[in-house]
mmCIF file of C-alpha atoms in Angstrom:
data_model
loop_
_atom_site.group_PDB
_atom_site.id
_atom_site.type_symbol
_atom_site.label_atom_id
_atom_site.label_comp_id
_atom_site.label_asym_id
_atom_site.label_seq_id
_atom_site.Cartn_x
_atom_site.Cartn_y
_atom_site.Cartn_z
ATOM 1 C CA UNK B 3 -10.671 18.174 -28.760
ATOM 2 C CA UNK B 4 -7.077 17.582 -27.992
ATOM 3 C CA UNK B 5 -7.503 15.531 -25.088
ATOM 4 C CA UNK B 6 -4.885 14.289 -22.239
ATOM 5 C CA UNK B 7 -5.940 10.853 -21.295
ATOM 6 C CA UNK B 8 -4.537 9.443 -17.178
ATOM 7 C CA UNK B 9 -3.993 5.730 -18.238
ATOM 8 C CA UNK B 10 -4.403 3.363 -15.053
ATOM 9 C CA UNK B 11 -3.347 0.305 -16.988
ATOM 10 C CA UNK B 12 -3.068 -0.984 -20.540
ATOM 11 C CA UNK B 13 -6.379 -3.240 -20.175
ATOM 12 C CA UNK B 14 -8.408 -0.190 -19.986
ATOM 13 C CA UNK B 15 -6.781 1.930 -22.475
ATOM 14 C CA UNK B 16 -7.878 -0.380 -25.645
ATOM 15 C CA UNK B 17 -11.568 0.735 -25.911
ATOM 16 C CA UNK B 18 -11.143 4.225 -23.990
ATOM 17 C CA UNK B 19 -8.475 5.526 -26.807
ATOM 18 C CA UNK B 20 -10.339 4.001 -29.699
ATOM 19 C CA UNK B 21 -13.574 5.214 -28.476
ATOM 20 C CA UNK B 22 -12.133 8.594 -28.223
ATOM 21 C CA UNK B 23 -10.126 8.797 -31.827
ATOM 22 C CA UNK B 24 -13.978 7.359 -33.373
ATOM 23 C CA UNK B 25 -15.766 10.640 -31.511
ATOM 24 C CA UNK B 26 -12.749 13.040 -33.581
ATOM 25 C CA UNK B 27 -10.548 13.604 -30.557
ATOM 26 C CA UNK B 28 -6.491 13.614 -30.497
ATOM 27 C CA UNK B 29 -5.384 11.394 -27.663
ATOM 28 C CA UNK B 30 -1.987 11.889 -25.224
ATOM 29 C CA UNK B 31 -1.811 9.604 -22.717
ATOM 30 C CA UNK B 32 -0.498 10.244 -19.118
ATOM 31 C CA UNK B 33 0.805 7.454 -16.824
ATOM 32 C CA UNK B 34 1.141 8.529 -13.174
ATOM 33 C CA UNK B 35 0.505 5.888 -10.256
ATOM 34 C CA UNK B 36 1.955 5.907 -7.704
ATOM 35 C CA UNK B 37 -0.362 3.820 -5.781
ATOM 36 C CA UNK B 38 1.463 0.603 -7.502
ATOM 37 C CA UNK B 39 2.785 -1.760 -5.193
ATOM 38 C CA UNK B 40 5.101 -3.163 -5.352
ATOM 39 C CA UNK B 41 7.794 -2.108 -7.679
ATOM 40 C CA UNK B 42 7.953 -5.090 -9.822
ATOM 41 C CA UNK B 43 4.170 -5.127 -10.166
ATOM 42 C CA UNK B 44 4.683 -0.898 -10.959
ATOM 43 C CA UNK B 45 7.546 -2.018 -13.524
ATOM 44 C CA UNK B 46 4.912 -4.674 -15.262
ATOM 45 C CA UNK B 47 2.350 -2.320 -15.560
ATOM 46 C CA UNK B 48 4.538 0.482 -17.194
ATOM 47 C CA UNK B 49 5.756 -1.933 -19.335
ATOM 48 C CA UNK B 50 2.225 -3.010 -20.522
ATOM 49 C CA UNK B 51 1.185 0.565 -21.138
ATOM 50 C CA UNK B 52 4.501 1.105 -23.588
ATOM 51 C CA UNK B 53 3.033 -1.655 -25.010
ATOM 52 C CA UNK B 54 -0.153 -1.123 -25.565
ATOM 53 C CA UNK B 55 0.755 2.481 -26.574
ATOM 54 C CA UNK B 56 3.006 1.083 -29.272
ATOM 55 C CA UNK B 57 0.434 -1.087 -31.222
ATOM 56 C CA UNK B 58 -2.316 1.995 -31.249
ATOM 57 C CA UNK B 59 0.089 4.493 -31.791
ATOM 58 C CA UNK B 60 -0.596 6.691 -29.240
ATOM 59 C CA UNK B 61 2.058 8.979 -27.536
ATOM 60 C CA UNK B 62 2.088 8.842 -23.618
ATOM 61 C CA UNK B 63 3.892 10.921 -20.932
ATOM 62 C CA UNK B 64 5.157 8.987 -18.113
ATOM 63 C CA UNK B 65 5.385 11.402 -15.228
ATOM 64 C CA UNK B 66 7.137 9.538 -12.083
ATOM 65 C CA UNK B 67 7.593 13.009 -9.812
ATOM 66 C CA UNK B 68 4.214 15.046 -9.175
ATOM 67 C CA UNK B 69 4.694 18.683 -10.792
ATOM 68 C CA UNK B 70 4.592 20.732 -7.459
ATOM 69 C CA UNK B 71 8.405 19.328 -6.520
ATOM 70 C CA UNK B 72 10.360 16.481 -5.617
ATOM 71 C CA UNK B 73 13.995 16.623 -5.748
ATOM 72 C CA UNK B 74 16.312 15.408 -8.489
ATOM 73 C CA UNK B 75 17.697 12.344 -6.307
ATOM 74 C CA UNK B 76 15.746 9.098 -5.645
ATOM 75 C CA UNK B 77 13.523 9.502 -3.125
ATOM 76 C CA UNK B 78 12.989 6.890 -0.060
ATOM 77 C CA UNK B 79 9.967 4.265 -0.898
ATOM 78 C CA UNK B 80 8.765 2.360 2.013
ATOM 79 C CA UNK B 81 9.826 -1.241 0.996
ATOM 80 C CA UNK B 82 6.913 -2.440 2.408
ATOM 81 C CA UNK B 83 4.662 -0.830 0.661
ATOM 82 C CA UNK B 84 2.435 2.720 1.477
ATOM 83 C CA UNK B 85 1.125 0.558 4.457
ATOM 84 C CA UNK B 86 4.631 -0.175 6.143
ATOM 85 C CA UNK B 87 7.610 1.621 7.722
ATOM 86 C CA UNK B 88 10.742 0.376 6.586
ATOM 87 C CA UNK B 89 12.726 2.331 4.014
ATOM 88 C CA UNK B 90 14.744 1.714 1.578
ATOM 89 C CA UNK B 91 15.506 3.640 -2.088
ATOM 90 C CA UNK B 92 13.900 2.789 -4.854
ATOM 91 C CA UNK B 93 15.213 2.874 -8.204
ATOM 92 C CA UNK B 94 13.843 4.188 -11.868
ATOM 93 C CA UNK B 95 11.308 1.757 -13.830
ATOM 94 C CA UNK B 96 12.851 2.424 -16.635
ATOM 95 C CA UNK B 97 15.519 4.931 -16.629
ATOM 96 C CA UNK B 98 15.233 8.773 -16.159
ATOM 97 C CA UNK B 99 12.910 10.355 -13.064
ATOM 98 C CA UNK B 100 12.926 7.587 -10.180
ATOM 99 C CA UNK B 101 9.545 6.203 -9.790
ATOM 100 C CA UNK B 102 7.276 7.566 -7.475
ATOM 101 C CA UNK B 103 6.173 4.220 -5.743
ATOM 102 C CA UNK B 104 4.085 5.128 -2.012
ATOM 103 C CA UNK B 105 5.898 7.828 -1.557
ATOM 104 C CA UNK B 106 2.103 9.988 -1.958
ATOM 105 C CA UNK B 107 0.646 11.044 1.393
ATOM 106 C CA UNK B 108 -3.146 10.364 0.203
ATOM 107 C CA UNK B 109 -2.369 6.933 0.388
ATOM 108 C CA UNK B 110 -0.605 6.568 3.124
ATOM 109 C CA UNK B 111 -1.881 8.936 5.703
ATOM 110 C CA UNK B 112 -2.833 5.912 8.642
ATOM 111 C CA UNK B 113 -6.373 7.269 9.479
ATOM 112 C CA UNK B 114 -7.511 6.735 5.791
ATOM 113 C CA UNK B 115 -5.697 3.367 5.445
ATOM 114 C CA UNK B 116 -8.802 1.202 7.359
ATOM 115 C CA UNK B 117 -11.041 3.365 5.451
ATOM 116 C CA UNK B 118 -11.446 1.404 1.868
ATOM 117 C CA UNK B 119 -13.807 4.569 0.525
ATOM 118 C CA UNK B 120 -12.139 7.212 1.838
ATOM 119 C CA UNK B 121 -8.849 5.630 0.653
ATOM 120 C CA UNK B 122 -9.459 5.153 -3.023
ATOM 121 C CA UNK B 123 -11.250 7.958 -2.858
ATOM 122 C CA UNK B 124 -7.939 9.719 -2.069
ATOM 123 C CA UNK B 125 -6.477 8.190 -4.628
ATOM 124 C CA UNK B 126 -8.171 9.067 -7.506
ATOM 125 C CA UNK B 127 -7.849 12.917 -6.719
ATOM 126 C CA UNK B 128 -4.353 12.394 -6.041
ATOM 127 C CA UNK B 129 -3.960 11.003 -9.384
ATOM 128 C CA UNK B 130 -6.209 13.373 -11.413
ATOM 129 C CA UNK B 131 -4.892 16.538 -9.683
ATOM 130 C CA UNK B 132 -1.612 15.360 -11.033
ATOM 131 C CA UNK B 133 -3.538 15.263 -14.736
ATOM 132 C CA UNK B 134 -5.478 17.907 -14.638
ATOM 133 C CA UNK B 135 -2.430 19.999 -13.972
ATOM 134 C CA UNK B 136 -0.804 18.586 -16.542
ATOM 135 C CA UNK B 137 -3.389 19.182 -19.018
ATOM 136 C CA UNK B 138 -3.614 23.104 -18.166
ATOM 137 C CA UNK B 139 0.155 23.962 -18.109
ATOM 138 C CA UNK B 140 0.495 21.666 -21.630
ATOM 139 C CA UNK B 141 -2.627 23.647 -22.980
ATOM 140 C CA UNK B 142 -4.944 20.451 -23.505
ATOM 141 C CA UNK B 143 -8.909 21.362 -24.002
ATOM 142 C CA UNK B 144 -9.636 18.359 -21.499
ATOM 143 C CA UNK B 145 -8.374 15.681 -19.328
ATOM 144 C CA UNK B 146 -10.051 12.500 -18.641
ATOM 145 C CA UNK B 147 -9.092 9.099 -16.984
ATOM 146 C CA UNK B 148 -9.584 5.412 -18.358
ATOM 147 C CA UNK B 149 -10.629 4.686 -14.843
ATOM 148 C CA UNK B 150 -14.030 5.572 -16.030
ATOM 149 C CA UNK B 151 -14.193 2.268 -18.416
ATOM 150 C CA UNK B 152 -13.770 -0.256 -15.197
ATOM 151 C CA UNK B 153 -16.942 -1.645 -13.399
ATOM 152 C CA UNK B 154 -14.697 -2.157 -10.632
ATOM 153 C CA UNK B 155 -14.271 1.517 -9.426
ATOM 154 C CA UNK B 156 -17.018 4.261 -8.209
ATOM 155 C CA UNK B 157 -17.635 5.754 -11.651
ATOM 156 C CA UNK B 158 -20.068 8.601 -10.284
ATOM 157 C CA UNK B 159 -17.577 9.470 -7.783
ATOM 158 C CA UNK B 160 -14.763 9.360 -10.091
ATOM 159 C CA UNK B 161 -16.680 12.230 -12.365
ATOM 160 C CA UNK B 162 -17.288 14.196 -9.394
ATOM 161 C CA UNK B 163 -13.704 14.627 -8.697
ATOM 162 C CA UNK B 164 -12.907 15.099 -12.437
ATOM 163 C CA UNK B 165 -15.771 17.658 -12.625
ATOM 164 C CA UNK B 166 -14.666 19.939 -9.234
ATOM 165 C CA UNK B 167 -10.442 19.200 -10.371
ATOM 166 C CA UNK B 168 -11.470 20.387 -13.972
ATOM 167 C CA UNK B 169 -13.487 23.535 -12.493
ATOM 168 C CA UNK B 170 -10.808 24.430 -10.491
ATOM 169 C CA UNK B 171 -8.083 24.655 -13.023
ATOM 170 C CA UNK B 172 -10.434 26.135 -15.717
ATOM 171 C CA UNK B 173 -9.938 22.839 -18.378
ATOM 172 C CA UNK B 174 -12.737 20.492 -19.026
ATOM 173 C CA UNK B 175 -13.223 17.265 -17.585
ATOM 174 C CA UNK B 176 -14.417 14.815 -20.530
ATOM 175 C CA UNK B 177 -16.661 12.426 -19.117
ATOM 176 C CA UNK B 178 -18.102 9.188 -21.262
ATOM 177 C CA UNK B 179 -19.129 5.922 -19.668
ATOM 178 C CA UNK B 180 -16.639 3.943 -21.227
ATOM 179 C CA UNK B 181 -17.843 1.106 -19.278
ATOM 180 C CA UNK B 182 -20.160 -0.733 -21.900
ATOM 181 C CA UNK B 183 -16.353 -1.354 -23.542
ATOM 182 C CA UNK B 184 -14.812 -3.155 -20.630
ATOM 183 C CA UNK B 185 -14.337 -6.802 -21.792
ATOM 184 C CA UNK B 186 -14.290 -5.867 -25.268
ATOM 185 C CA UNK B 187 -10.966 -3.536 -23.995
ATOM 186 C CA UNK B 188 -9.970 -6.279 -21.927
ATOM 187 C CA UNK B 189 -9.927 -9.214 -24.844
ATOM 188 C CA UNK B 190 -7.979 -6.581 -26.839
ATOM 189 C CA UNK B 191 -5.294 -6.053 -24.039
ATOM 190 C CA UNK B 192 -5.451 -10.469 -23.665
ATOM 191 C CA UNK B 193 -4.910 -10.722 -27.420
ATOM 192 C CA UNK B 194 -2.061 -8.303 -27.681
ATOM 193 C CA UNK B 195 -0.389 -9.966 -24.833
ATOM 194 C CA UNK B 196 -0.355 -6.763 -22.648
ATOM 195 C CA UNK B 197 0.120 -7.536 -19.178
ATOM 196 C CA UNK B 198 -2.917 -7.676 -16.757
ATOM 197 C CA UNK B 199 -3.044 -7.026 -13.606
ATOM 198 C CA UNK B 200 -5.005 -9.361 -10.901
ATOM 199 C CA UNK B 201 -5.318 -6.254 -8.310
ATOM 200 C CA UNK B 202 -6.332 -2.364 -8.369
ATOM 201 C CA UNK B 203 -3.216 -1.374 -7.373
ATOM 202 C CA UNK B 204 -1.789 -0.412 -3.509
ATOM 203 C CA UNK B 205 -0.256 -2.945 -1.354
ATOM 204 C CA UNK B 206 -4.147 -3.410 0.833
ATOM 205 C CA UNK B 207 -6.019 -4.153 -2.539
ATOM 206 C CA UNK B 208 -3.760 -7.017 -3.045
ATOM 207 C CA UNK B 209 -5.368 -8.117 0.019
ATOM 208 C CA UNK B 210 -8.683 -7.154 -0.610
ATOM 209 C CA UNK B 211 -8.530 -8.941 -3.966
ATOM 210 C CA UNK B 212 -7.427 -12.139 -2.688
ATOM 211 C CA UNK B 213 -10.363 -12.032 -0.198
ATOM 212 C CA UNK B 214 -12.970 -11.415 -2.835
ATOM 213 C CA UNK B 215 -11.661 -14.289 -4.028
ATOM 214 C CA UNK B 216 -11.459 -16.484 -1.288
ATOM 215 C CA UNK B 217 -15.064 -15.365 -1.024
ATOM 216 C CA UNK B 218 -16.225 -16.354 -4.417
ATOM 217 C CA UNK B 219 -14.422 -19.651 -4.957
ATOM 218 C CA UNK B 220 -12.576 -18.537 -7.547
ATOM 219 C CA UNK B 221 -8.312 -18.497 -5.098
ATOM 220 C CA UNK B 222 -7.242 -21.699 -7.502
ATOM 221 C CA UNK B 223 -5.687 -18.925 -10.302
ATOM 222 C CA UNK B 224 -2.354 -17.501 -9.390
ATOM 223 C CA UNK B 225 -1.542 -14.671 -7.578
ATOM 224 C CA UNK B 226 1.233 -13.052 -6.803
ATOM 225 C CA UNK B 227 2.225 -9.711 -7.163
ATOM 226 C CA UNK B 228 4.740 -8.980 -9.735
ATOM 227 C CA UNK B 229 4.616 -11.683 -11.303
#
């Protein structure tokens, strides 16, 4: 199948791609987060996926407006994140569309922010909707997400929303559990010198990360966003 793969970060594109080409499918890869905060940590992490995408030779699409609009000019990204209220406009990653940092309303509607399950639940839809969409108008036979190799997320959730998306728009959602190639994908993206990340991704994992931890011993590392 020719097969158009959401990438949420370089680490867990090594295995998921590999995995794929072995089982006879073509591979595109699609970048589009918008839940990155902040913009230097959304700048690293594009960067690692060029990166990653240049040693396996894979061709990916990095889509920084969602398909149903957005205007030509650069839009206004709250500088403190999806969580605050100041504005200010942010500028491209790397040249051409201006990147789409917070500016989603999944993840920053303030009812769902407190709500840790509701909110990443939000998040994933908001990012395969953008996919899946992508997939049918390009004429892919599936979509699928490299969210599905980390142990980190809600996998069985994740394939519920990739099963009701791909329903919807008529194009198959290919589900594997990628996860049995996690730190085998993650030594590949550590040997290659891809960047990796030390958070999921909006501005209230970063806090959520550092308590976990805090919790677990484990605060002596660095960490700092963007850097």
């Amino acid at each position: 199948m020719n097969i158009l793969l959401h990438i949420c970060c370089a680490p867990c594109s090594f295995y998921t791609i590999d995995k794929l080409r072995q089982d006879g499918h073509k591979v595109r890869g699609f970048f589009y987060n918008p839940n990155i905060y902040p913009l230097s940590e959304y700048k690293l992490r594009r960067q690692g996926v060029a990166d990653m995408a240049k040693r396996l030779n894979v061709d990916v699409m990095y889509q920084e407006q969602p398909l149903g609009g957005g205007s030509a000019k650069t839009p206004e990204i709250p500088q403190r994140g999806i969580f605050g209220s100041k504005f200010a406009l942010a500028r491209p990653a790397s040249g051409g569309a201006p990147c789409p940092l917070a500016q989603n309303r999944f993840c920053s509607t303030p009812t769902v922010v407190a709500d840790k399950q509701q909110r990443c639940s939000n998040c994933w839809r908001m990012r395969l909707t953008e996919a899946v969409q992508t997939a049918k108008k390009q004429r892919f036979d599936a979509f699928s997400t490299t969210l599905l190799i980390s142990p980190y997320q809600n996998h069985d959730e994740i394939r519920i929303i990739g099963d009701e998306l791909g329903k919807k728009e008529k194009i198959n959602f290919y589900y594997n559990d990628f996860r049995v190639g996690f730190k085998q994908s993650q030594q590949a993206a550590r040997e290659s010198g891809c960047y990796r990340q030390k958070y999921c991704g909006c501005e209230k994992s970063i806090s959520e990360s550092l308590a976990t931890k805090r919790d677990s011993g484990s605060l002596g590392m660095k960490f700092q966003a963007g850097k």
